[in-house]
Amino acid sequence: ILVTGGCGYIGSHTTLALMAAGHEPVLLDNLCNSKQAVLGRIEAITGRAPRFYHADVRDQARLEQVLRDEQIEAVIHFAALKAVGESTRIPLDYYENNLTGTLVLLRAMKACNVRTLVFSSSATVYGDPASVPIREHFPRSATNPYGRSKLIIEQVLEDLQAAEPDWSMTLLRYFNPVGAHESGTMGEDPQGIPNNLMPFLTQVAIGRRERLSIFGNDYPTVDGTGVRDYIHVMDLAEGHVKALEHCHGKGGVHTYNLGTGKGYSVLQMVAAFSRACGHELPYHIDARRPGDIAECWADPAKAEQELGWQATRDLTSMCADSWRWQSSNPTGYEE
Ligand code: NAD
Ligand code: UFG
């Protein structure tokens, strides 16, 4: 299985789940947002290092060589730029990397007769949903270049599958991935100031940041702060394995929400993380962040019924595992 973006946060954890299930992942990453040191951590956990190519998904010749040399049967495509705010400042970079990267990958797969793709989509394609929980048939929209890149790629995959029905396209729409591998040796390692709530919280807890800014407390939610469906990254990783095993070789477009079906507010997250790290976390209420929605959580029933997958790890383990990773690796993968 070729795993593009395999050194990143979700890709590296999915690599563990693939290996645990007896698959043979081959990683490809240009390391623009990750570190090669993750490979040693994977080896320490699994007893073997996956094969790794330091390459860009926009390099079609290199991709074709890897697909052939490694006799790849399916691709899980994580490689992308993913920061919403940054995407509004440098949209061309986002379209170039995410769209061109996917188009080049599809061309290479076609040339090498590999027809199974699992794509990292996002709950962001639902825009501001009319109601929650969100089901897969809800209308799609985008409010920023990052989200639009995901939406356009979904449509490209649908168009290609309609034209060439032997393609198996699986669109996995992730809700909010958090947590880390239970060992505490692998986790999320954002560069610079974290955009997302959980890594920001862990950095406040470890003393790298002074306090959390809560973006708005006047939303129509349980306590006024934004509500999201946080999902443990290992549950998400196992969802990829189930989706791959179910959809491999089955022509069609297969779309699944990967979430828990439960929503927690920012204040509930702060409280849960304080319990995990054993002390209070300083925060203040700030203005709403442009583009944020009030609440968002999944109806994960389709994945449960068709893939036999459901998230099993609760908020306490999400926080405990994030904290174990952050507290034993205060500067991430840096040696
Ligand atoms: P990440 O940045 O940790 O991982 C992405 C990896 O892709 C990185 O290792 C990066 O170096 C690599 N990469 C980027 N462009 C590349 C290119 N052109 N060629 C080769 N490698 C390249 O991000 P993540 O959180 O692991 O996200 C993985 C995927 O899941 C992304 O597609 C992201 O958009 C999607 N997603 C993430 C979230 C989230 O909140 N983390 C939510 C929904 C969807
Ligand atoms: N939040 C804060 N302070 C922070 C960071 C976040 O209050 O410093 C709040 C946000 O306002 C929101 C909640 O915490 O209410 C979660 O915010 P995140 O940035 O962690 O996550 P989002 O739901 O905004 O977006 C994430 C990814 C998107 C993806 C989406 C759905 O960043 O790429 O989940 O999967 F599309």
CSV table of C-alpha atoms and ligand atoms in Angstrom, one decimal:
chain,number,residue,atom,x,y,z
A,1,ILE,CA,0.0,0.0,0.0
A,2,LEU,CA,1.5,3.4,-1.0
A,3,VAL,CA,0.9,5.9,1.7
A,4,THR,CA,1.5,9.5,0.4
A,5,GLY,CA,2.2,11.9,3.2
A,6,GLY,CA,3.1,8.9,5.3
A,7,CYS,CA,5.4,10.8,7.7
A,8,GLY,CA,2.7,13.2,8.7
A,9,TYR,CA,0.4,13.0,11.7
A,10,ILE,CA,-2.4,10.8,10.4
A,11,GLY,CA,-0.3,9.0,7.8
A,12,SER,CA,2.2,7.8,10.3
A,13,HIS,CA,-0.5,6.5,12.7
A,14,THR,CA,-2.2,4.8,9.8
A,15,THR,CA,1.1,3.2,8.9
A,16,LEU,CA,1.1,1.6,12.3
A,17,ALA,CA,-2.5,0.3,11.9
A,18,LEU,CA,-1.7,-1.0,8.4
A,19,MET,CA,1.3,-2.9,9.7
A,20,ALA,CA,-0.7,-4.3,12.7
A,21,ALA,CA,-3.2,-5.6,10.2
A,22,GLY,CA,-0.5,-7.4,8.2
A,23,HIS,CA,-0.3,-5.0,5.2
A,24,GLU,CA,2.9,-3.7,3.8
A,25,PRO,CA,2.9,0.1,3.7
A,26,VAL,CA,5.4,2.0,1.6
A,27,LEU,CA,5.7,5.7,2.6
A,28,LEU,CA,6.3,8.6,0.3
A,29,ASP,CA,6.6,12.1,1.7
A,30,ASN,CA,8.5,15.4,0.7
A,31,LEU,CA,8.9,16.2,4.4
A,32,CYS,CA,7.5,19.7,4.0
A,33,ASN,CA,5.5,19.3,7.2
A,34,SER,CA,7.0,16.3,8.9
A,35,LYS,CA,10.3,14.7,10.0
A,36,GLN,CA,12.0,11.6,8.9
A,37,ALA,CA,12.6,10.8,12.6
A,38,VAL,CA,9.1,9.4,12.7
A,39,LEU,CA,10.4,6.3,10.8
A,40,GLY,CA,12.6,5.3,13.7
A,41,ARG,CA,9.6,5.6,16.0
A,42,ILE,CA,7.5,3.4,13.8
A,43,GLU,CA,10.3,0.8,13.8
A,44,ALA,CA,10.5,1.0,17.6
A,45,ILE,CA,6.8,0.2,17.9
A,46,THR,CA,6.4,-2.4,15.2
A,47,GLY,CA,9.9,-3.9,15.1
A,48,ARG,CA,10.5,-3.0,11.4
A,49,ALA,CA,10.9,0.2,9.5
A,50,PRO,CA,8.6,0.7,6.6
A,51,ARG,CA,10.1,1.5,3.2
A,52,PHE,CA,10.4,5.2,2.6
A,53,TYR,CA,10.8,7.5,-0.4
A,54,HIS,CA,11.7,11.1,0.0
A,55,ALA,CA,9.7,12.4,-2.9
A,56,ASP,CA,7.0,14.8,-4.0
A,57,VAL,CA,3.6,13.6,-5.3
A,58,ARG,CA,3.9,16.0,-8.1
A,59,ASP,CA,6.8,14.1,-9.6
A,60,GLN,CA,5.0,11.7,-11.9
A,61,ALA,CA,8.1,9.8,-13.1
A,62,ARG,CA,9.2,9.1,-9.5
A,63,LEU,CA,5.7,8.0,-8.6
A,64,GLU,CA,5.5,5.6,-11.5
A,65,GLN,CA,8.8,4.1,-10.5
A,66,VAL,CA,7.7,3.6,-6.9
A,67,LEU,CA,4.4,2.1,-8.0
A,68,ARG,CA,6.1,-0.4,-10.2
A,69,ASP,CA,9.2,-1.2,-8.1
A,70,GLU,CA,7.1,-1.8,-5.0
A,71,GLN,CA,4.2,-3.6,-6.9
A,72,ILE,CA,1.7,-1.2,-5.2
A,73,GLU,CA,-1.9,-2.5,-5.2
A,74,ALA,CA,-3.6,0.6,-3.6
A,75,VAL,CA,-2.8,4.1,-2.5
A,76,ILE,CA,-3.9,6.0,0.6
A,77,HIS,CA,-3.4,9.7,-0.3
A,78,PHE,CA,-2.7,12.0,2.7
A,79,ALA,CA,-0.2,14.3,1.1
A,80,ALA,CA,-1.6,17.9,1.2
A,81,LEU,CA,-1.2,21.3,2.8
A,82,LYS,CA,-3.8,21.6,5.5
A,83,ALA,CA,-3.8,24.9,7.4
A,84,VAL,CA,-7.1,26.8,6.7
A,85,GLY,CA,-5.8,30.3,7.6
A,86,GLU,CA,-2.6,29.9,5.6
A,87,SER,CA,-4.7,28.7,2.6
A,88,THR,CA,-6.4,32.1,2.4
A,89,ARG,CA,-3.0,33.9,2.3
A,90,ILE,CA,-1.3,31.6,-0.3
A,91,PRO,CA,-4.2,30.0,-2.2
A,92,LEU,CA,-2.0,29.2,-5.3
A,93,ASP,CA,0.3,27.1,-3.2
A,94,TYR,CA,-2.7,25.1,-1.8
A,95,TYR,CA,-4.2,24.5,-5.2
A,96,GLU,CA,-0.9,23.7,-6.7
A,97,ASN,CA,0.1,21.2,-4.0
A,98,ASN,CA,-3.3,19.6,-3.3
A,99,LEU,CA,-4.9,19.6,-6.7
A,100,THR,CA,-1.9,19.1,-8.9
A,101,GLY,CA,-0.5,16.6,-6.5
A,102,THR,CA,-3.7,14.5,-6.8
A,103,LEU,CA,-3.9,14.9,-10.6
A,104,VAL,CA,-0.3,13.7,-11.0
A,105,LEU,CA,-0.9,10.8,-8.6
A,106,LEU,CA,-4.0,9.7,-10.6
A,107,ARG,CA,-2.1,9.9,-13.9
A,108,ALA,CA,0.7,7.8,-12.4
A,109,MET,CA,-1.7,5.3,-10.9
A,110,LYS,CA,-3.5,5.0,-14.3
A,111,ALA,CA,-0.2,4.4,-16.1
A,112,CYS,CA,0.7,1.6,-13.6
A,113,ASN,CA,-2.8,0.1,-13.6
A,114,VAL,CA,-3.4,0.8,-9.8
A,115,ARG,CA,-7.1,1.6,-9.4
A,116,THR,CA,-7.8,1.7,-5.7
A,117,LEU,CA,-7.5,5.1,-4.0
A,118,VAL,CA,-8.4,6.1,-0.4
A,119,PHE,CA,-8.5,9.9,-0.2
A,120,SER,CA,-8.2,12.1,2.9
A,121,SER,CA,-11.2,14.3,2.7
A,122,SER,CA,-12.6,16.4,5.5
A,123,ALA,CA,-15.7,17.4,7.3
A,124,THR,CA,-14.9,20.9,6.0
A,125,VAL,CA,-16.7,19.8,2.7
A,126,TYR,CA,-20.0,20.1,4.5
A,127,GLY,CA,-19.4,23.9,5.0
A,128,ASP,CA,-21.8,25.2,7.6
A,129,PRO,CA,-24.2,22.3,7.9
A,130,ALA,CA,-27.9,23.0,8.1
A,131,SER,CA,-28.3,20.4,10.9
A,132,VAL,CA,-26.2,18.0,13.0
A,133,PRO,CA,-25.4,15.1,13.1
A,134,ILE,CA,-24.0,15.3,9.6
A,135,ARG,CA,-24.7,12.5,7.1
A,136,GLU,CA,-22.8,11.7,4.0
A,137,HIS,CA,-25.5,12.9,1.5
A,138,PHE,CA,-25.6,16.4,3.0
A,139,PRO,CA,-24.8,19.2,0.5
A,140,ARG,CA,-21.2,20.2,0.1
A,141,SER,CA,-19.7,23.7,0.0
A,142,ALA,CA,-16.4,25.4,0.8
A,143,THR,CA,-15.5,28.6,2.5
A,144,ASN,CA,-11.8,28.7,2.1
A,145,PRO,CA,-9.1,27.5,-0.5
A,146,TYR,CA,-8.1,24.5,1.7
A,147,GLY,CA,-11.7,23.3,1.9
A,148,ARG,CA,-12.3,24.1,-1.8
A,149,SER,CA,-9.2,22.0,-2.7
A,150,LYS,CA,-10.8,19.0,-0.9
A,151,LEU,CA,-14.2,19.6,-2.5
A,152,ILE,CA,-12.7,19.9,-6.0
A,153,ILE,CA,-10.6,16.7,-5.5
A,154,GLU,CA,-13.8,14.8,-4.4
A,155,GLN,CA,-15.4,15.9,-7.6
A,156,VAL,CA,-12.4,15.0,-9.7
A,157,LEU,CA,-12.4,11.5,-8.2
A,158,GLU,CA,-16.1,11.2,-8.9
A,159,ASP,CA,-15.7,12.3,-12.5
A,160,LEU,CA,-12.8,9.9,-13.2
A,161,GLN,CA,-14.7,7.0,-11.6
A,162,ALA,CA,-17.8,7.8,-13.8
A,163,ALA,CA,-15.6,7.8,-16.9
A,164,GLU,CA,-13.6,4.7,-15.9
A,165,PRO,CA,-15.8,2.5,-13.6
A,166,ASP,CA,-13.1,0.1,-12.5
A,167,TRP,CA,-11.7,2.8,-10.2
A,168,SER,CA,-12.4,2.3,-6.5
A,169,MET,CA,-12.5,5.7,-5.0
A,170,THR,CA,-12.9,6.0,-1.2
A,171,LEU,CA,-13.6,9.4,0.2
A,172,LEU,CA,-13.0,9.5,4.0
A,173,ARG,CA,-14.3,12.6,5.6
A,174,TYR,CA,-12.5,13.1,8.9
A,175,PHE,CA,-13.9,15.1,11.7
A,176,ASN,CA,-11.3,16.5,14.3
A,177,PRO,CA,-8.4,14.1,14.7
A,178,VAL,CA,-6.6,14.4,18.1
A,179,GLY,CA,-4.6,12.1,20.4
A,180,ALA,CA,-1.5,10.1,19.8
A,181,HIS,CA,-0.3,6.5,19.8
A,182,GLU,CA,-0.7,4.9,23.2
A,183,SER,CA,3.1,4.5,23.6
A,184,GLY,CA,3.6,8.3,23.8
A,185,THR,CA,6.4,8.0,21.2
A,186,MET,CA,4.3,9.2,18.2
A,187,GLY,CA,1.9,12.1,17.9
A,188,GLU,CA,1.1,15.4,16.3
A,189,ASP,CA,4.1,17.7,15.8
A,190,PRO,CA,2.9,21.0,14.2
A,191,GLN,CA,5.5,23.5,12.9
A,192,GLY,CA,5.2,27.0,14.4
A,193,ILE,CA,2.1,28.2,16.2
A,194,PRO,CA,-0.6,25.4,16.2
A,195,ASN,CA,-3.8,26.3,14.4
A,196,ASN,CA,-5.8,23.6,16.0
A,197,LEU,CA,-7.2,23.4,19.5
A,198,MET,CA,-5.6,20.2,20.8
A,199,PRO,CA,-2.0,20.9,19.9
A,200,PHE,CA,-2.4,24.4,21.2
A,201,LEU,CA,-3.7,23.0,24.5
A,202,THR,CA,-0.9,20.6,24.8
A,203,GLN,CA,1.6,23.4,24.3
A,204,VAL,CA,0.0,25.5,26.9
A,205,ALA,CA,0.1,22.6,29.3
A,206,ILE,CA,3.8,22.0,28.7
A,207,GLY,CA,4.6,25.8,29.1
A,208,ARG,CA,5.5,26.5,25.4
A,209,ARG,CA,2.5,28.9,25.2
A,210,GLU,CA,1.2,31.2,27.8
A,211,ARG,CA,-2.6,30.7,27.4
A,212,LEU,CA,-5.3,29.5,25.1
A,213,SER,CA,-7.4,32.0,23.2
A,214,ILE,CA,-11.0,30.7,23.0
A,215,PHE,CA,-12.4,31.9,19.7
A,216,GLY,CA,-15.9,33.1,20.8
A,217,ASN,CA,-18.2,32.2,23.6
A,218,ASP,CA,-21.5,33.5,22.1
A,219,TYR,CA,-22.3,30.6,19.7
A,220,PRO,CA,-25.7,28.9,20.1
A,221,THR,CA,-24.1,25.9,21.8
A,222,VAL,CA,-24.1,24.2,25.2
A,223,ASP,CA,-21.8,26.9,26.7
A,224,GLY,CA,-21.3,29.3,23.9
A,225,THR,CA,-18.0,27.9,22.6
A,226,GLY,CA,-17.6,25.9,19.4
A,227,VAL,CA,-18.6,22.2,19.4
A,228,ARG,CA,-16.6,19.6,17.4
A,229,ASP,CA,-16.4,15.8,16.9
A,230,TYR,CA,-12.9,14.9,18.2
A,231,ILE,CA,-11.7,11.5,17.1
A,232,HIS,CA,-8.7,9.6,18.4
A,233,VAL,CA,-6.1,9.4,15.6
A,234,MET,CA,-5.7,5.6,16.2
A,235,ASP,CA,-9.4,5.1,15.7
A,236,LEU,CA,-9.1,7.2,12.5
A,237,ALA,CA,-6.1,5.1,11.4
A,238,GLU,CA,-8.0,1.8,12.0
A,239,GLY,CA,-10.9,3.3,9.9
A,240,HIS,CA,-8.5,3.6,7.0
A,241,VAL,CA,-7.6,-0.1,7.2
A,242,LYS,CA,-11.3,-1.1,7.4
A,243,ALA,CA,-12.1,1.1,4.5
A,244,LEU,CA,-9.2,-0.1,2.4
A,245,GLU,CA,-10.1,-3.8,3.0
A,246,HIS,CA,-13.8,-3.2,2.3
A,247,CYS,CA,-13.4,-1.1,-0.8
A,248,HIS,CA,-10.2,-2.5,-2.5
A,249,GLY,CA,-11.1,-3.6,-6.0
A,250,LYS,CA,-14.7,-2.6,-5.7
A,251,GLY,CA,-15.4,-0.1,-8.5
A,252,GLY,CA,-17.4,2.9,-7.3
A,253,VAL,CA,-17.2,6.0,-5.1
A,254,HIS,CA,-17.4,5.0,-1.5
A,255,THR,CA,-17.9,7.9,1.0
A,256,TYR,CA,-17.7,7.7,4.8
A,257,ASN,CA,-17.7,10.0,7.7
A,258,LEU,CA,-15.0,9.1,10.2
A,259,GLY,CA,-16.1,10.6,13.5
A,260,THR,CA,-17.4,9.5,16.9
A,261,GLY,CA,-20.9,11.0,16.7
A,262,LYS,CA,-20.3,13.0,19.8
A,263,GLY,CA,-19.6,16.7,20.1
A,264,TYR,CA,-17.6,18.5,22.8
A,265,SER,CA,-17.3,22.3,23.3
A,266,VAL,CA,-14.0,24.1,23.6
A,267,LEU,CA,-14.6,24.6,27.4
A,268,GLN,CA,-15.3,20.9,27.8
A,269,MET,CA,-12.0,20.2,26.0
A,270,VAL,CA,-10.1,22.5,28.3
A,271,ALA,CA,-11.6,20.8,31.3
A,272,ALA,CA,-10.9,17.3,30.0
A,273,PHE,CA,-7.3,18.2,29.1
A,274,SER,CA,-6.8,19.8,32.6
A,275,ARG,CA,-7.8,16.5,34.1
A,276,ALA,CA,-5.3,14.7,31.9
A,277,CYS,CA,-2.3,16.9,32.6
A,278,GLY,CA,-3.2,17.5,36.3
A,279,HIS,CA,-3.3,21.3,36.4
A,280,GLU,CA,-5.5,24.2,35.3
A,281,LEU,CA,-4.9,25.7,31.9
A,282,PRO,CA,-5.0,29.4,31.5
A,283,TYR,CA,-7.3,30.8,28.8
A,284,HIS,CA,-9.1,33.9,27.8
A,285,ILE,CA,-12.1,34.6,25.6
A,286,ASP,CA,-11.2,36.2,22.3
A,287,ALA,CA,-13.2,37.2,19.2
A,288,ARG,CA,-14.7,34.5,16.9
A,289,ARG,CA,-12.3,33.2,14.3
A,290,PRO,CA,-13.5,34.1,10.8
A,291,GLY,CA,-15.0,31.1,9.0
A,292,ASP,CA,-15.6,29.0,12.1
A,293,ILE,CA,-19.0,27.3,12.5
A,294,ALA,CA,-20.9,26.8,15.8
A,295,GLU,CA,-21.1,23.1,15.8
A,296,CYS,CA,-20.2,20.0,13.8
A,297,TRP,CA,-20.4,16.3,14.5
A,298,ALA,CA,-20.8,13.2,12.4
A,299,ASP,CA,-23.4,10.6,12.0
A,300,PRO,CA,-20.9,7.7,11.7
A,301,ALA,CA,-23.6,5.0,11.1
A,302,LYS,CA,-22.7,4.3,7.5
A,303,ALA,CA,-19.1,3.4,8.4
A,304,GLU,CA,-20.3,1.2,11.2
A,305,GLN,CA,-22.8,-0.6,9.0
A,306,GLU,CA,-20.7,-1.0,5.9
A,307,LEU,CA,-17.1,-1.2,7.2
A,308,GLY,CA,-17.8,-2.6,10.6
A,309,TRP,CA,-15.8,0.3,12.1
A,310,GLN,CA,-16.6,2.6,15.0
A,311,ALA,CA,-14.5,4.8,17.2
A,312,THR,CA,-13.7,3.1,20.5
A,313,ARG,CA,-11.5,5.5,22.3
A,314,ASP,CA,-13.1,8.2,24.5
A,315,LEU,CA,-12.2,11.8,25.3
A,316,THR,CA,-10.3,10.8,28.4
A,317,SER,CA,-7.9,8.6,26.3
A,318,MET,CA,-7.6,11.2,23.6
A,319,CYS,CA,-6.4,13.7,26.2
A,320,ALA,CA,-4.3,11.2,28.1
A,321,ASP,CA,-2.5,10.0,24.9
A,322,SER,CA,-2.0,13.6,23.6
A,323,TRP,CA,-0.5,14.5,27.0
A,324,ARG,CA,1.8,11.4,27.2
A,325,TRP,CA,3.2,12.3,23.7
A,326,GLN,CA,3.6,16.0,24.5
A,327,SER,CA,5.1,15.6,28.0
A,328,SER,CA,7.6,13.0,26.9
A,329,ASN,CA,8.5,14.8,23.7
A,330,PRO,CA,8.2,18.5,24.5
A,331,THR,CA,9.8,19.6,21.2
A,332,GLY,CA,8.1,16.9,19.1
A,333,TYR,CA,10.3,14.7,16.9
A,334,GLU,CA,13.3,17.0,17.3
A,335,GLU,CA,16.2,15.1,18.8
B,1,NAD,P1,0.3,16.5,8.0
B,1,NAD,O1,0.8,17.8,7.5
B,1,NAD,O2,0.9,16.0,9.3
B,1,NAD,O3,0.6,15.4,6.9
B,1,NAD,C1,0.7,15.6,5.6
B,1,NAD,C2,2.0,15.1,5.0
B,1,NAD,O4,2.0,15.3,3.6
B,1,NAD,C3,3.2,15.8,5.6
B,1,NAD,O5,4.1,14.8,6.1
B,1,NAD,C4,3.8,16.5,4.4
B,1,NAD,O6,5.2,16.6,4.5
B,1,NAD,C5,3.3,15.7,3.3
B,1,NAD,N1,3.2,16.4,2.0
B,1,NAD,C6,2.5,17.6,1.7
B,1,NAD,N2,2.6,17.9,0.4
B,1,NAD,C7,3.3,16.9,-0.2
B,1,NAD,C8,3.7,16.7,-1.5
B,1,NAD,N3,3.5,17.5,-2.5
B,1,NAD,N4,4.4,15.5,-1.8
B,1,NAD,C9,4.7,14.6,-0.8
B,1,NAD,N5,4.4,14.8,0.5
B,1,NAD,C10,3.7,16.0,0.8
B,1,NAD,O7,-1.3,16.5,8.0
B,1,NAD,P2,-2.3,15.4,8.7
B,1,NAD,O8,-3.0,16.1,9.8
B,1,NAD,O9,-1.6,14.1,8.8
B,1,NAD,O10,-3.3,15.3,7.5
B,1,NAD,C11,-3.3,14.3,6.5
B,1,NAD,C12,-4.4,14.5,5.5
B,1,NAD,O11,-5.6,14.5,6.2
B,1,NAD,C13,-4.3,15.8,4.7
B,1,NAD,O12,-4.7,15.6,3.4
B,1,NAD,C14,-5.3,16.7,5.4
B,1,NAD,O13,-5.8,17.7,4.6
B,1,NAD,C15,-6.4,15.7,5.8
B,1,NAD,N6,-7.2,16.1,7.0
B,1,NAD,C16,-6.6,16.5,8.1
B,1,NAD,C17,-7.4,16.9,9.2
B,1,NAD,C18,-6.7,17.3,10.5
B,1,NAD,O14,-7.4,18.1,11.3
B,1,NAD,N7,-5.5,17.0,10.8
B,1,NAD,C19,-8.7,17.0,9.1
B,1,NAD,C20,-9.3,16.6,7.9
B,1,NAD,C21,-8.5,16.2,6.8
B,2,UFG,N1,-10.3,27.0,18.9
B,2,UFG,C1,-10.0,27.9,19.9
B,2,UFG,N2,-8.8,28.3,20.0
B,2,UFG,C2,-7.7,27.9,19.3
B,2,UFG,C3,-8.0,26.9,18.3
B,2,UFG,C4,-9.3,26.5,18.1
B,2,UFG,O1,-11.0,28.3,20.5
B,2,UFG,O2,-6.6,28.3,19.5
B,2,UFG,C5,-11.7,26.5,18.7
B,2,UFG,C6,-12.2,26.8,17.3
B,2,UFG,O3,-12.9,28.0,17.3
B,2,UFG,C7,-13.2,25.6,17.1
B,2,UFG,C8,-12.6,24.4,17.9
B,2,UFG,O4,-11.6,25.1,18.8
B,2,UFG,O5,-14.4,25.9,17.8
B,2,UFG,C9,-11.8,23.5,17.0
B,2,UFG,O6,-10.9,24.2,16.2
B,2,UFG,P1,-9.8,23.5,15.3
B,2,UFG,O7,-9.0,24.6,14.7
B,2,UFG,O8,-9.0,22.5,16.2
B,2,UFG,O9,-10.6,22.6,14.3
B,2,UFG,P2,-11.6,23.1,13.2
B,2,UFG,O10,-12.9,22.3,13.5
B,2,UFG,O11,-11.7,24.5,13.0
B,2,UFG,O12,-11.0,22.5,11.8
B,2,UFG,C10,-10.4,21.2,11.8
B,2,UFG,C11,-9.3,21.2,10.7
B,2,UFG,C12,-9.9,21.4,9.4
B,2,UFG,C13,-10.9,20.4,9.1
B,2,UFG,C14,-11.9,20.4,10.2
B,2,UFG,C15,-12.9,19.3,10.0
B,2,UFG,O13,-8.3,22.3,11.0
B,2,UFG,O14,-8.9,21.3,8.4
B,2,UFG,O15,-11.3,20.2,11.5
B,2,UFG,O16,-12.2,18.1,9.8
B,2,UFG,F1,-11.5,20.7,8.0
